Amino acid sequence: MDKKRKKKTTVKHHAEERNVKDSPVSEEDKSKPPSRLNMIIVYFLLVILACWAAGSDFLEQQLRQPVHPSFGRTKTRQLSDYLSSLRGTRGDTDLYFFESRNPGGTLLVIGGTHPNEPASNVTAVLLVENLKVESGKIIVITTANASGFTATEPQEAFPKQFSITNRNGKERTFRTGSRYSNILDGWPDPVVYRHHPSGQLLSGPETRNLNRAYPGRQNGTLTERMAYAITEVVRRENVDLVIDLHEAAPEYPVVNAIVAHERAMDIAAMASIDLQMRGHDFRIEPSPVNFRGLSHREIGDSTTARVVLMESTGALQGRMRGPTNEDLVVSSVDACYYKAHLLGKLAVDFPEEGVSLEVRVGRHLEGIRVLTEIMGQFEPDKALAYSHIPDFEELNRHGVGFYLK
Ligand SMILES: [Zn+2]
Protein backbone atom coordinates (compact mmCIF):
# COMPACT_ATOMS: atom_id res chain seq x y z
CA MET A 1 0.00 0.00 0.00
CA ASP A 2 2.73 2.39 1.04
CA LYS A 3 4.91 1.44 -1.94
CA LYS A 4 2.03 2.16 -4.37
CA ARG A 5 1.42 5.56 -2.80
CA LYS A 6 5.13 6.39 -2.96
CA LYS A 7 5.25 5.38 -6.63
CA LYS A 8 2.24 7.57 -7.42
CA THR A 9 3.81 10.52 -5.62
CA THR A 10 7.12 10.09 -7.47
CA VAL A 11 5.32 9.95 -10.81
CA LYS A 12 3.42 13.11 -9.85
CA HIS A 13 6.67 14.95 -8.99
CA HIS A 14 8.28 13.92 -12.29
CA ALA A 15 5.27 15.16 -14.16
CA GLU A 16 5.41 18.48 -12.30
CA GLU A 17 9.12 18.84 -13.10
CA ARG A 18 8.44 18.14 -16.77
CA ASN A 19 5.71 20.74 -16.75
CA VAL A 20 8.04 23.29 -15.22
CA LYS A 21 10.82 22.54 -17.72
CA ASP A 22 8.46 22.50 -20.66
CA SER A 23 6.52 25.60 -19.68
CA PRO A 24 7.53 28.61 -21.75
CA VAL A 25 9.27 31.46 -19.88
CA SER A 26 7.19 34.55 -19.95
CA GLU A 27 8.62 37.90 -21.16
CA GLU A 28 8.00 39.29 -17.67
CA ASP A 29 10.23 36.59 -16.10
CA LYS A 30 12.99 37.25 -18.63
CA SER A 31 13.11 40.91 -17.71
CA LYS A 32 13.53 40.13 -13.96
CA PRO A 33 17.13 40.43 -12.71
CA PRO A 34 18.79 37.27 -11.35
CA SER A 35 18.28 38.58 -7.82
CA ARG A 36 19.98 35.70 -6.00
CA LEU A 37 23.19 36.03 -8.03
CA ASN A 38 23.18 39.78 -7.46
CA MET A 39 22.88 39.28 -3.74
CA ILE A 40 25.80 36.84 -3.75
CA ILE A 41 27.95 39.35 -5.63
CA VAL A 42 26.98 42.17 -3.24
CA TYR A 43 27.75 40.03 -0.18
CA PHE A 44 31.05 38.95 -1.71
CA LEU A 45 32.07 42.57 -2.37
CA LEU A 46 31.06 43.57 1.18
CA VAL A 47 33.22 40.79 2.62
CA ILE A 48 36.19 41.90 0.47
CA LEU A 49 35.64 45.51 1.63
CA ALA A 50 35.47 44.52 5.31
CA CYS A 51 38.62 42.37 4.97
CA TRP A 52 40.45 45.21 3.23
CA ALA A 53 39.43 47.75 5.92
CA ALA A 54 40.26 45.45 8.84
CA GLY A 55 43.44 44.15 7.19
CA SER A 56 44.90 47.57 6.40
CA ASP A 57 44.08 48.71 9.95
CA PHE A 58 45.73 45.58 11.34
CA LEU A 59 48.84 45.99 9.16
CA GLU A 60 49.11 49.68 10.07
CA GLN A 61 49.50 48.68 13.71
CA GLN A 62 52.50 46.52 12.82
CA LEU A 63 54.47 49.57 11.63
CA ARG A 64 57.05 50.89 14.04
CA GLN A 65 56.34 54.20 15.69
CA PRO A 66 58.89 56.74 14.40
CA VAL A 67 61.26 58.40 16.87
CA HIS A 68 63.60 61.26 15.89
CA PRO A 69 66.67 61.20 18.16
CA SER A 70 68.40 64.41 19.17
CA PHE A 71 71.96 65.28 18.11
CA GLY A 72 73.06 64.02 21.52
CA ARG A 73 72.35 60.42 20.51
CA THR A 74 75.67 58.60 19.99
CA LYS A 75 74.37 55.26 18.74
CA THR A 76 71.28 53.10 18.41
CA ARG A 77 71.36 49.41 19.17
CA GLN A 78 68.73 46.72 19.02
CA LEU A 79 67.45 44.59 21.87
CA SER A 80 68.31 41.62 19.63
CA ASP A 81 72.00 42.62 19.97
CA TYR A 82 71.63 41.24 23.50
CA LEU A 83 69.66 38.13 22.52
CA SER A 84 69.88 37.21 18.85
CA SER A 85 66.69 35.12 18.81
CA LEU A 86 64.69 38.37 19.08
CA ARG A 87 65.93 39.54 15.66
CA GLY A 88 63.10 39.80 13.16
CA THR A 89 60.41 39.34 15.81
CA ARG A 90 57.86 41.87 17.11
CA GLY A 91 59.79 41.77 20.40
CA ASP A 92 62.86 43.52 19.01
CA THR A 93 63.19 47.23 19.76
CA ASP A 94 65.62 50.16 19.63
CA LEU A 95 67.94 51.24 22.43
CA TYR A 96 69.13 54.85 22.17
CA PHE A 97 72.55 55.62 23.64
CA PHE A 98 73.58 59.06 24.85
CA GLU A 99 77.22 58.91 25.87
CA SER A 100 79.53 61.57 27.16
CA ARG A 101 83.31 61.68 27.08
CA ASN A 102 83.23 62.62 30.75
CA PRO A 103 83.12 59.79 33.27
CA GLY A 104 80.02 59.14 35.32
CA GLY A 105 77.25 56.67 36.02
CA THR A 106 75.06 54.78 33.59
CA LEU A 107 71.29 55.15 33.63
CA LEU A 108 68.78 52.94 31.80
CA VAL A 109 65.30 54.43 31.32
CA ILE A 110 62.68 51.86 30.34
CA GLY A 111 59.59 53.31 28.65
CA GLY A 112 56.74 51.31 27.17
CA THR A 113 56.87 48.25 29.41
CA HIS A 114 53.07 48.48 29.41
CA PRO A 115 52.03 50.08 26.11
CA ASN A 116 48.61 51.07 27.53
CA GLU A 117 50.38 53.52 29.89
CA PRO A 118 51.09 56.38 27.48
CA ALA A 119 53.04 58.72 29.78
CA SER A 120 55.74 56.06 30.03
CA ASN A 121 56.30 55.87 26.28
CA VAL A 122 55.93 59.64 25.72
CA THR A 123 58.46 60.46 28.50
CA ALA A 124 61.01 58.14 26.91
CA VAL A 125 60.40 59.60 23.42
CA LEU A 126 60.75 63.15 24.79
CA LEU A 127 64.10 62.16 26.33
CA VAL A 128 65.36 60.61 23.09
CA GLU A 129 64.35 63.65 21.01
CA ASN A 130 65.96 66.25 23.30
CA LEU A 131 68.64 64.72 25.50
CA LYS A 132 72.25 65.77 25.65
CA VAL A 133 74.47 64.03 28.19
CA GLU A 134 77.31 66.02 29.77
CA SER A 135 78.78 63.26 31.93
CA GLY A 136 78.10 59.54 32.15
CA LYS A 137 75.84 57.52 29.86
CA ILE A 138 72.07 57.27 29.44
CA ILE A 139 70.32 54.47 27.54
CA VAL A 140 66.65 54.89 26.69
CA ILE A 141 64.16 52.28 25.52
CA THR A 142 60.91 53.86 24.30
CA THR A 143 58.94 50.68 23.50
CA ALA A 144 60.20 47.99 25.86
CA ASN A 145 57.34 45.69 24.91
CA ALA A 146 57.31 46.49 21.19
CA SER A 147 54.95 43.56 20.59
CA GLY A 148 52.35 45.13 22.90
CA PHE A 149 52.32 48.29 20.75
CA THR A 150 51.00 46.30 17.77
CA ALA A 151 47.59 45.61 19.33
CA THR A 152 45.13 47.16 21.72
CA GLU A 153 43.53 45.31 24.59
CA PRO A 154 40.36 43.36 23.75
CA GLN A 155 37.13 44.65 25.34
CA GLU A 156 38.72 47.87 26.62
CA ALA A 157 37.61 50.08 23.69
CA PHE A 158 40.96 51.89 23.65
CA PRO A 159 41.61 54.25 20.76
CA LYS A 160 44.40 52.67 18.74
CA GLN A 161 46.36 55.94 18.78
CA PHE A 162 46.32 59.49 20.13
CA SER A 163 47.72 62.75 18.81
CA ILE A 164 49.73 65.61 20.25
CA THR A 165 50.32 68.86 18.35
CA ASN A 166 54.05 69.50 18.11
CA ARG A 167 55.82 72.86 18.08
CA ASN A 168 55.36 73.17 14.29
CA GLY A 169 51.62 72.75 14.61
CA LYS A 170 51.70 69.24 13.17
CA GLU A 171 49.98 66.22 14.66
CA ARG A 172 52.29 63.67 16.19
CA THR A 173 50.58 60.35 16.70
CA PHE A 174 51.41 57.76 19.34
CA ARG A 175 50.18 54.22 19.58
CA THR A 176 47.91 53.17 22.46
CA GLY A 177 48.89 49.56 22.89
CA SER A 178 48.07 46.69 25.16
CA ARG A 179 49.34 45.89 28.64
CA TYR A 180 50.37 42.51 27.22
CA SER A 181 52.41 41.33 24.26
CA ASN A 182 50.37 40.78 21.10
CA ILE A 183 48.33 37.58 21.44
CA LEU A 184 49.79 36.49 18.08
CA ASP A 185 53.17 36.28 19.84
CA GLY A 186 51.99 33.94 22.55
CA TRP A 187 48.84 32.16 21.46
CA PRO A 188 47.41 30.20 23.11
CA ASP A 189 47.89 31.49 26.64
CA PRO A 190 48.30 28.77 29.24
CA VAL A 191 45.52 28.46 31.81
CA VAL A 192 48.08 29.25 34.50
CA TYR A 193 51.33 31.17 34.02
CA ARG A 194 54.28 29.77 35.93
CA HIS A 195 57.00 32.39 36.43
CA HIS A 196 60.55 31.31 35.72
CA PRO A 197 62.55 30.65 37.85
CA SER A 198 60.44 31.14 41.00
CA GLY A 199 57.50 28.93 40.01
CA GLN A 200 55.03 31.63 41.14
CA LEU A 201 51.58 31.03 39.61
CA LEU A 202 49.56 33.78 37.97
CA SER A 203 46.61 33.86 35.57
CA GLY A 204 47.30 32.71 32.00
CA PRO A 205 47.43 36.10 30.18
CA GLU A 206 50.18 37.25 32.57
CA THR A 207 52.48 35.05 30.52
CA ARG A 208 52.53 38.00 28.07
CA ASN A 209 53.14 40.67 30.73
CA LEU A 210 56.72 41.92 30.42
CA ASN A 211 56.66 43.16 34.00
CA ARG A 212 55.90 39.66 35.28
CA ALA A 213 58.57 37.99 33.14
CA TYR A 214 61.85 39.26 34.62
CA PRO A 215 64.62 38.15 34.85
CA GLY A 216 63.46 36.35 31.72
CA ARG A 217 64.55 33.19 30.01
CA GLN A 218 66.95 32.84 27.09
CA ASN A 219 64.88 30.16 25.35
CA GLY A 220 61.46 31.04 26.77
CA THR A 221 58.40 32.75 25.31
CA LEU A 222 58.85 35.97 23.35
CA THR A 223 57.98 38.00 26.46
CA GLU A 224 60.46 36.04 28.60
CA ARG A 225 63.13 36.58 25.96
CA MET A 226 62.47 40.36 25.92
CA ALA A 227 62.84 40.40 29.70
CA TYR A 228 66.03 38.35 29.48
CA ALA A 229 67.52 40.72 26.87
CA ILE A 230 66.71 43.82 28.96
CA THR A 231 68.36 42.18 31.98
CA GLU A 232 71.36 41.47 29.72
CA VAL A 233 71.49 45.17 28.74
CA VAL A 234 71.79 46.05 32.44
CA ARG A 235 74.58 43.49 32.93
CA ARG A 236 76.63 44.16 29.79
CA GLU A 237 76.36 47.95 29.88
CA ASN A 238 77.19 48.05 33.61
CA VAL A 239 74.07 50.03 34.34
CA ASP A 240 74.08 51.73 37.76
CA LEU A 241 70.46 52.84 37.89
CA VAL A 242 67.37 51.45 36.14
CA ILE A 243 64.17 53.51 36.07
CA ASP A 244 61.11 51.66 34.73
CA LEU A 245 58.26 54.09 33.88
CA HIS A 246 54.60 53.22 34.43
CA GLU A 247 51.10 54.58 34.98
CA ALA A 248 48.41 53.16 37.23
CA ALA A 249 44.72 53.60 38.00
CA PRO A 250 43.81 56.30 40.56
CA GLU A 251 42.18 53.66 42.76
CA TYR A 252 45.30 51.47 42.79
CA PRO A 253 47.14 51.74 46.13
CA VAL A 254 50.63 51.82 44.55
CA VAL A 255 50.30 55.01 42.52
CA ASN A 256 52.21 58.31 42.41
CA ALA A 257 54.95 56.17 43.85
CA ILE A 258 58.57 55.11 43.52
CA VAL A 259 58.79 51.35 44.04
CA ALA A 260 62.36 50.58 45.01
CA HIS A 261 64.48 47.47 45.30
CA GLU A 262 66.25 47.45 48.68
CA ARG A 263 69.57 48.42 47.03
CA ALA A 264 67.89 51.53 45.60
CA MET A 265 65.95 52.39 48.74
CA ASP A 266 68.56 54.95 49.87
CA ILE A 267 68.25 57.16 46.78
CA ALA A 268 64.51 56.51 46.41
CA ALA A 269 63.81 57.65 49.99
CA MET A 270 65.85 60.82 49.56
CA ALA A 271 64.25 61.49 46.17
CA SER A 272 60.77 61.05 47.63
CA ILE A 273 61.49 63.61 50.36
CA ASP A 274 63.03 66.03 47.85
CA LEU A 275 60.09 65.73 45.45
CA GLN A 276 57.48 66.09 48.20
CA MET A 277 59.19 69.26 49.42
CA ARG A 278 58.74 70.63 45.88
CA GLY A 279 55.01 69.87 46.07
CA HIS A 280 54.94 66.57 44.15
CA ASP A 281 53.07 63.65 45.67
CA PHE A 282 55.75 60.93 45.43
CA ARG A 283 55.31 58.18 47.99
CA ILE A 284 57.80 55.38 48.41
CA GLU A 285 57.06 51.67 48.29
CA PRO A 286 59.50 48.84 48.99
CA SER A 287 59.71 46.23 46.25
CA PRO A 288 57.82 43.17 47.59
CA VAL A 289 60.20 40.25 48.14
CA ASN A 290 57.60 37.58 47.39
CA PHE A 291 55.97 39.14 44.33
CA ARG A 292 58.09 37.83 41.50
CA GLY A 293 58.72 38.78 37.90
CA LEU A 294 58.71 42.56 38.37
CA SER A 295 61.57 44.69 37.04
CA HIS A 296 62.56 46.20 40.41
CA ARG A 297 62.61 42.78 42.13
CA GLU A 298 64.23 40.62 39.48
CA ILE A 299 66.67 42.99 37.76
CA GLY A 300 67.62 44.22 41.25
CA ASP A 301 68.30 40.64 42.40
CA SER A 302 70.04 39.54 39.17
CA THR A 303 72.39 42.49 38.64
CA THR A 304 74.34 45.06 40.65
CA ALA A 305 72.14 47.98 39.50
CA ARG A 306 69.84 50.04 41.66
CA VAL A 307 66.33 49.50 40.23
CA VAL A 308 63.18 51.56 40.73
CA LEU A 309 59.77 51.70 39.09
CA MET A 310 57.80 54.96 38.97
CA GLU A 311 54.00 55.09 38.77
CA SER A 312 52.11 58.21 37.74
CA THR A 313 48.32 58.13 37.65
CA GLY A 314 46.00 58.04 34.66
CA ALA A 315 42.30 57.41 34.13
CA LEU A 316 42.93 55.18 31.12
CA GLN A 317 44.10 52.31 33.32
CA GLY A 318 41.18 52.56 35.74
CA ARG A 319 37.94 50.61 35.98
CA MET A 320 35.79 53.63 36.89
CA ARG A 321 36.59 55.60 33.75
CA GLY A 322 33.97 57.09 31.46
CA PRO A 323 34.20 57.25 27.65
CA THR A 324 37.61 55.95 26.53
CA ASN A 325 38.80 58.20 23.75
CA GLU A 326 41.90 60.16 22.68
CA ASP A 327 40.95 63.02 24.99
CA LEU A 328 40.94 60.71 27.99
CA VAL A 329 44.43 59.50 27.04
CA VAL A 330 45.86 63.00 26.72
CA SER A 331 43.94 65.17 29.19
CA SER A 332 42.70 62.44 31.55
CA VAL A 333 39.63 64.58 32.32
CA ASP A 334 37.04 62.16 33.67
CA ALA A 335 33.83 63.08 35.49
CA CYS A 336 33.52 59.61 37.03
CA TYR A 337 36.96 59.79 38.61
CA TYR A 338 36.37 63.34 39.79
CA LYS A 339 33.19 62.16 41.50
CA ALA A 340 35.08 59.20 43.04
CA HIS A 341 37.72 61.67 44.26
CA LEU A 342 35.03 63.85 45.89
CA LEU A 343 33.66 60.73 47.62
CA GLY A 344 37.15 59.89 48.92
CA LYS A 345 37.32 56.59 47.04
CA LEU A 346 40.70 57.09 45.35
CA ALA A 347 44.29 56.53 46.43
CA VAL A 348 45.35 59.92 44.98
CA ASP A 349 43.83 63.31 44.20
CA PHE A 350 41.98 63.45 40.90
CA PRO A 351 41.07 67.07 40.10
CA GLU A 352 38.18 68.20 37.92
CA GLU A 353 40.63 69.37 35.24
CA GLY A 354 42.11 65.84 35.10
CA VAL A 355 45.73 64.74 35.24
CA SER A 356 47.11 65.88 31.92
CA LEU A 357 49.87 64.20 29.97
CA GLU A 358 52.04 67.23 30.88
CA VAL A 359 51.60 66.48 34.59
CA ARG A 360 52.24 62.74 34.16
CA VAL A 361 55.28 63.14 31.88
CA GLY A 362 56.53 66.06 34.02
CA ARG A 363 56.41 63.86 37.13
CA HIS A 364 58.45 61.15 35.41
CA LEU A 365 61.04 63.68 34.23
CA GLU A 366 61.28 65.19 37.73
CA GLY A 367 61.68 61.74 39.25
CA ILE A 368 64.48 60.83 36.82
CA ARG A 369 66.26 64.13 37.50
CA VAL A 370 66.11 63.90 41.28
CA LEU A 371 67.02 60.18 41.43
CA THR A 372 70.13 60.71 39.27
CA GLU A 373 71.15 63.82 41.23
CA ILE A 374 70.94 61.94 44.53
CA MET A 375 72.82 58.92 43.18
CA GLY A 376 75.62 61.33 42.21
CA GLN A 377 75.61 62.85 45.71
CA PHE A 378 75.86 59.39 47.31
CA GLU A 379 78.46 58.07 44.85
CA PRO A 380 80.28 60.87 43.00
CA ASP A 381 81.86 58.45 40.50
CA LYS A 382 78.32 57.62 39.35
CA ALA A 383 77.27 61.24 38.89
CA LEU A 384 75.26 61.96 35.75
CA ALA A 385 74.74 65.32 34.12
CA TYR A 386 72.45 66.04 31.21
CA SER A 387 70.68 69.00 29.63
CA HIS A 388 67.94 70.06 27.17
CA ILE A 389 65.21 68.32 29.20
CA PRO A 390 62.41 70.58 30.53
CA ASP A 391 61.57 70.67 34.21
CA PHE A 392 58.01 70.20 35.47
CA GLU A 393 57.06 73.89 35.24
CA GLU A 394 58.56 74.36 31.77
CA LEU A 395 56.81 71.28 30.44
CA ASN A 396 53.45 72.40 31.82
CA ARG A 397 53.97 75.91 30.47
CA HIS A 398 54.87 74.86 26.91
CA GLY A 399 53.13 71.48 26.64
CA VAL A 400 54.57 68.08 25.71
CA GLY A 401 54.18 68.79 21.98
CA PHE A 402 56.66 71.68 22.18
CA TYR A 403 59.42 69.13 22.88
CA LEU A 404 58.49 66.65 20.15
CA LYS A 405 59.85 66.66 16.62
ZN1 LIG B 1 52.54 49.41 34.22
Coordinates of N, CA and C in Angstrom, one line a residue, residues 259-379:
V259 N 58.6 52.7 43.5 CA 58.8 51.4 44.0 C 60.3 51.0 43.9
A260 N 60.9 50.7 45.0 CA 62.4 50.6 45.0 C 62.8 49.2 45.5
H261 N 63.7 48.6 44.8 CA 64.5 47.5 45.3 C 65.3 47.9 46.5
E262 N 65.6 47.0 47.4 CA 66.2 47.4 48.7 C 67.6 48.2 48.4
R263 N 68.3 47.8 47.3 CA 69.6 48.4 47.0 C 69.4 49.9 46.6
A264 N 68.2 50.2 46.1 CA 67.9 51.5 45.6 C 67.1 52.3 46.6
M265 N 66.8 51.7 47.8 CA 66.0 52.4 48.7 C 66.6 53.7 49.3
D266 N 67.9 53.7 49.4 CA 68.6 55.0 49.9 C 68.3 56.2 49.0
I267 N 68.5 56.0 47.7 CA 68.3 57.2 46.8 C 66.8 57.4 46.6
A268 N 66.0 56.3 46.6 CA 64.5 56.5 46.4 C 63.9 57.3 47.6
A269 N 64.4 57.0 48.8 CA 63.8 57.7 50.0 C 64.2 59.1 50.0
M270 N 65.4 59.4 49.6 CA 65.8 60.8 49.6 C 65.1 61.6 48.4
A271 N 64.9 60.9 47.3 CA 64.3 61.5 46.2 C 62.8 61.8 46.5
S272 N 62.2 60.9 47.2 CA 60.8 61.0 47.6 C 60.6 62.3 48.5
I273 N 61.5 62.4 49.5 CA 61.5 63.6 50.4 C 61.7 64.9 49.5
D274 N 62.7 64.9 48.7 CA 63.0 66.0 47.9 C 61.8 66.4 47.0
L275 N 61.2 65.4 46.4 CA 60.1 65.7 45.4 C 58.9 66.2 46.2
Q276 N 58.6 65.6 47.4 CA 57.5 66.1 48.2 C 57.7 67.5 48.7
M277 N 58.9 67.9 49.0 CA 59.2 69.3 49.4 C 58.9 70.3 48.3
R278 N 59.0 69.8 47.0 CA 58.7 70.6 45.9 C 57.3 70.6 45.5
G279 N 56.5 69.9 46.3 CA 55.0 69.9 46.1 C 54.5 68.7 45.2
H280 N 55.4 67.7 44.9 CA 54.9 66.6 44.1 C 54.6 65.4 45.1
D281 N 53.5 64.8 44.8 CA 53.1 63.7 45.7 C 53.8 62.4 45.2
F282 N 55.0 62.1 45.8 CA 55.7 60.9 45.4 C 55.9 60.1 46.7
R283 N 55.1 59.0 46.8 CA 55.3 58.2 48.0 C 56.3 57.1 47.6
I284 N 56.8 56.4 48.6 CA 57.8 55.4 48.4 C 57.3 54.0 48.8
E285 N 57.5 53.0 48.0 CA 57.1 51.7 48.3 C 58.2 50.7 48.2
P286 N 58.4 49.9 49.1 CA 59.5 48.8 49.0 C 59.1 47.8 48.0
S287 N 60.0 47.3 47.2 CA 59.7 46.2 46.2 C 59.4 45.0 47.0
P288 N 58.2 44.4 46.8 CA 57.8 43.2 47.6 C 58.8 42.0 47.3
V289 N 59.2 41.3 48.3 CA 60.2 40.2 48.1 C 59.5 39.0 47.5
N290 N 58.3 38.8 47.8 CA 57.6 37.6 47.4 C 56.8 37.7 46.1
F291 N 56.7 38.9 45.6 CA 56.0 39.1 44.3 C 57.0 39.1 43.2
R292 N 57.0 38.1 42.4 CA 58.1 37.8 41.5 C 57.8 38.3 40.1
G293 N 58.9 38.5 39.3 CA 58.7 38.8 37.9 C 58.8 40.3 37.6
L294 N 58.7 41.1 38.6 CA 58.7 42.6 38.4 C 60.1 43.1 38.2
S295 N 60.2 44.2 37.4 CA 61.6 44.7 37.0 C 62.4 45.0 38.3
H296 N 61.8 45.7 39.2 CA 62.6 46.2 40.4 C 63.0 45.0 41.2
R297 N 62.2 44.0 41.3 CA 62.6 42.8 42.1 C 63.7 42.0 41.4
E298 N 63.4 41.6 40.2 CA 64.2 40.6 39.5 C 65.5 41.2 38.9
I299 N 65.4 42.4 38.3 CA 66.7 43.0 37.8 C 67.5 43.4 39.0
G300 N 66.9 43.9 40.0 CA 67.6 44.2 41.2 C 68.3 43.0 41.8
D301 N 67.7 41.9 41.8 CA 68.3 40.6 42.4 C 69.3 40.0 41.5
S302 N 69.2 40.2 40.1 CA 70.0 39.5 39.2 C 71.3 40.4 38.8
T303 N 71.3 41.6 39.1 CA 72.4 42.5 38.6 C 72.9 43.3 39.8
T304 N 73.8 44.2 39.6 CA 74.3 45.1 40.6 C 73.7 46.4 40.6
A305 N 72.8 46.7 39.7 CA 72.1 48.0 39.5 C 71.1 48.3 40.6
R306 N 71.0 49.6 40.9 CA 69.8 50.0 41.7 C 68.6 50.1 40.7
V307 N 67.5 49.6 41.1 CA 66.3 49.5 40.2 C 65.1 50.1 40.9
V308 N 64.4 51.0 40.2 CA 63.2 51.6 40.7 C 62.1 51.5 39.6
L309 N 60.9 51.6 40.0 CA 59.8 51.7 39.1 C 59.0 52.9 39.5
M310 N 58.6 53.8 38.6 CA 57.8 55.0 39.0 C 56.4 54.9 38.4
E311 N 55.4 55.1 39.2 CA 54.0 55.1 38.8 C 53.4 56.5 38.8
S312 N 53.0 57.0 37.7 CA 52.1 58.2 37.7 C 50.7 57.7 37.7
T313 N 49.7 58.6 37.7 CA 48.3 58.1 37.6 C 47.6 58.5 36.4
G314 N 46.7 57.7 35.9 CA 46.0 58.0 34.7 C 44.7 57.3 34.7
A315 N 43.6 58.0 34.1 CA 42.3 57.4 34.1 C 42.2 56.2 33.2
L316 N 43.0 56.2 32.1 CA 42.9 55.2 31.1 C 43.1 53.8 31.7
Q317 N 43.9 53.6 32.8 CA 44.1 52.3 33.3 C 43.0 51.9 34.3
G318 N 42.1 52.8 34.7 CA 41.2 52.6 35.7 C 39.9 51.9 35.3
R319 N 39.2 51.3 36.3 CA 37.9 50.6 36.0 C 36.8 51.6 36.1
M320 N 36.9 52.7 36.7 CA 35.8 53.6 36.9 C 35.7 54.6 35.8
R321 N 36.5 54.6 34.8 CA 36.6 55.6 33.8 C 35.3 55.7 32.9
G322 N 35.1 56.9 32.4 CA 34.0 57.1 31.5 C 34.4 56.8 30.0
P323 N 33.9 57.6 29.0 CA 34.2 57.3 27.6 C 35.7 57.2 27.4
T324 N 36.2 56.1 26.7 CA 37.6 56.0 26.5 C 38.0 56.4 25.1
N325 N 38.5 57.6 25.0 CA 38.8 58.2 23.7 C 40.2 58.9 23.8
E326 N 40.6 59.5 22.7 CA 41.9 60.2 22.7 C 42.0 61.2 23.8
D327 N 40.9 61.9 24.0 CA 41.0 63.0 25.0 C 41.2 62.5 26.4
L328 N 40.7 61.3 26.7 CA 40.9 60.7 28.0 C 42.4 60.3 28.1
V329 N 43.0 59.9 27.0 CA 44.4 59.5 27.0 C 45.3 60.7 27.3
V330 N 45.0 61.8 26.7 CA 45.9 63.0 26.7 C 45.6 63.9 27.9
S331 N 44.3 64.2 28.1 CA 43.9 65.2 29.2 C 43.6 64.5 30.5
S332 N 43.1 63.2 30.4 CA 42.7 62.4 31.5 C 41.6 63.2 32.3
V333 N 40.8 64.0 31.7 CA 39.6 64.6 32.3 C 38.5 63.5 32.4
D334 N 38.0 63.2 33.6 CA 37.0 62.2 33.7 C 36.1 62.5 34.8
A335 N 34.8 62.7 34.5 CA 33.8 63.1 35.5 C 33.6 62.0 36.5
C336 N 33.7 60.7 36.1 CA 33.5 59.6 37.0 C 34.6 59.6 38.1
Y337 N 35.8 59.8 37.6 CA 37.0 59.8 38.6 C 36.9 61.0 39.5
Y338 N 36.5 62.1 38.9 CA 36.4 63.3 39.8 C 35.3 63.1 40.9
K339 N 34.2 62.5 40.5 CA 33.2 62.2 41.5 C 33.7 61.2 42.6
A340 N 34.5 60.2 42.1 CA 35.1 59.2 43.0 C 36.1 59.9 44.0
H341 N 36.8 60.9 43.4 CA 37.7 61.7 44.3 C 37.0 62.4 45.3
L342 N 35.8 63.1 44.9 CA 35.0 63.8 45.9 C 34.5 62.9 47.0
L343 N 34.2 61.7 46.6 CA 33.7 60.7 47.6 C 34.8 60.1 48.5
G344 N 36.0 60.4 48.2 CA 37.1 59.9 48.9 C 37.4 58.4 48.6
K345 N 37.2 58.0 47.4 CA 37.3 56.6 47.0 C 38.7 56.3 46.4
L346 N 39.5 57.3 46.1 CA 40.7 57.1 45.4 C 42.0 57.1 46.2
A347 N 43.0 56.5 45.7 CA 44.3 56.5 46.4 C 45.0 57.9 46.3
V348 N 44.7 58.6 45.2 CA 45.4 59.9 45.0 C 44.3 61.0 44.6
D349 N 44.7 62.2 44.6 CA 43.8 63.3 44.2 C 43.6 63.2 42.7
F350 N 42.3 63.4 42.3 CA 42.0 63.4 40.9 C 41.1 64.7 40.6
P351 N 41.8 65.8 40.2 CA 41.1 67.1 40.1 C 40.1 67.1 38.9
E352 N 39.2 68.1 39.0 CA 38.2 68.2 37.9 C 38.8 68.4 36.6
E353 N 40.0 69.1 36.5 CA 40.6 69.4 35.2 C 41.5 68.2 34.8
G354 N 41.4 67.1 35.5 CA 42.1 65.8 35.1 C 43.6 65.9 35.5
V355 N 44.3 64.8 35.0 CA 45.7 64.7 35.2 C 46.3 64.7 33.8
S356 N 46.7 65.8 33.3 CA 47.1 65.9 31.9 C 48.4 65.1 31.7
L357 N 48.6 64.9 30.4 CA 49.9 64.2 30.0 C 51.1 65.0 30.4
E358 N 50.9 66.4 30.4 CA 52.0 67.2 30.9 C 52.4 66.9 32.3
V359 N 51.4 66.8 33.2 CA 51.6 66.5 34.6 C 52.2 65.1 34.7
R360 N 51.7 64.1 34.0 CA 52.2 62.7 34.2 C 53.7 62.6 33.6
V361 N 53.9 63.2 32.4 CA 55.3 63.1 31.9 C 56.2 64.0 32.7
G362 N 55.7 65.2 33.2 CA 56.5 66.1 34.0 C 57.0 65.4 35.3
R363 N 56.1 64.6 35.9 CA 56.4 63.9 37.1 C 57.5 62.9 36.9
H364 N 57.4 62.1 35.7 CA 58.5 61.1 35.4 C 59.8 61.8 35.2
L365 N 59.8 63.0 34.5 CA 61.0 63.7 34.2 C 61.6 64.2 35.5
E366 N 60.8 64.7 36.4 CA 61.3 65.2 37.7 C 61.9 64.0 38.5
G367 N 61.2 62.9 38.5 CA 61.7 61.7 39.2 C 63.0 61.3 38.7
I368 N 63.2 61.2 37.4 CA 64.5 60.8 36.8 C 65.6 61.8 37.2
R369 N 65.3 63.1 37.2 CA 66.3 64.1 37.5 C 66.7 64.0 39.0
V370 N 65.8 63.9 39.9 CA 66.1 63.9 41.3 C 66.8 62.6 41.7
L371 N 66.4 61.5 41.1 CA 67.0 60.2 41.4 C 68.5 60.2 41.0
T372 N 68.7 60.7 39.8 CA 70.1 60.7 39.3 C 71.0 61.7 40.1
E373 N 70.4 62.8 40.4 CA 71.2 63.8 41.2 C 71.6 63.2 42.6
I374 N 70.6 62.5 43.2 CA 70.9 61.9 44.5 C 71.9 60.8 44.4
M375 N 71.8 60.0 43.4 CA 72.8 58.9 43.2 C 74.2 59.5 43.1
G376 N 74.3 60.7 42.3 CA 75.6 61.3 42.2 C 76.1 61.9 43.5
Q377 N 75.2 62.3 44.4 CA 75.6 62.8 45.7 C 76.1 61.7 46.6
F378 N 75.5 60.6 46.5 CA 75.9 59.4 47.3 C 77.2 58.8 46.8
E379 N 77.3 58.7 45.5 CA 78.5 58.1 44.9 C 78.9 59.0 43.7

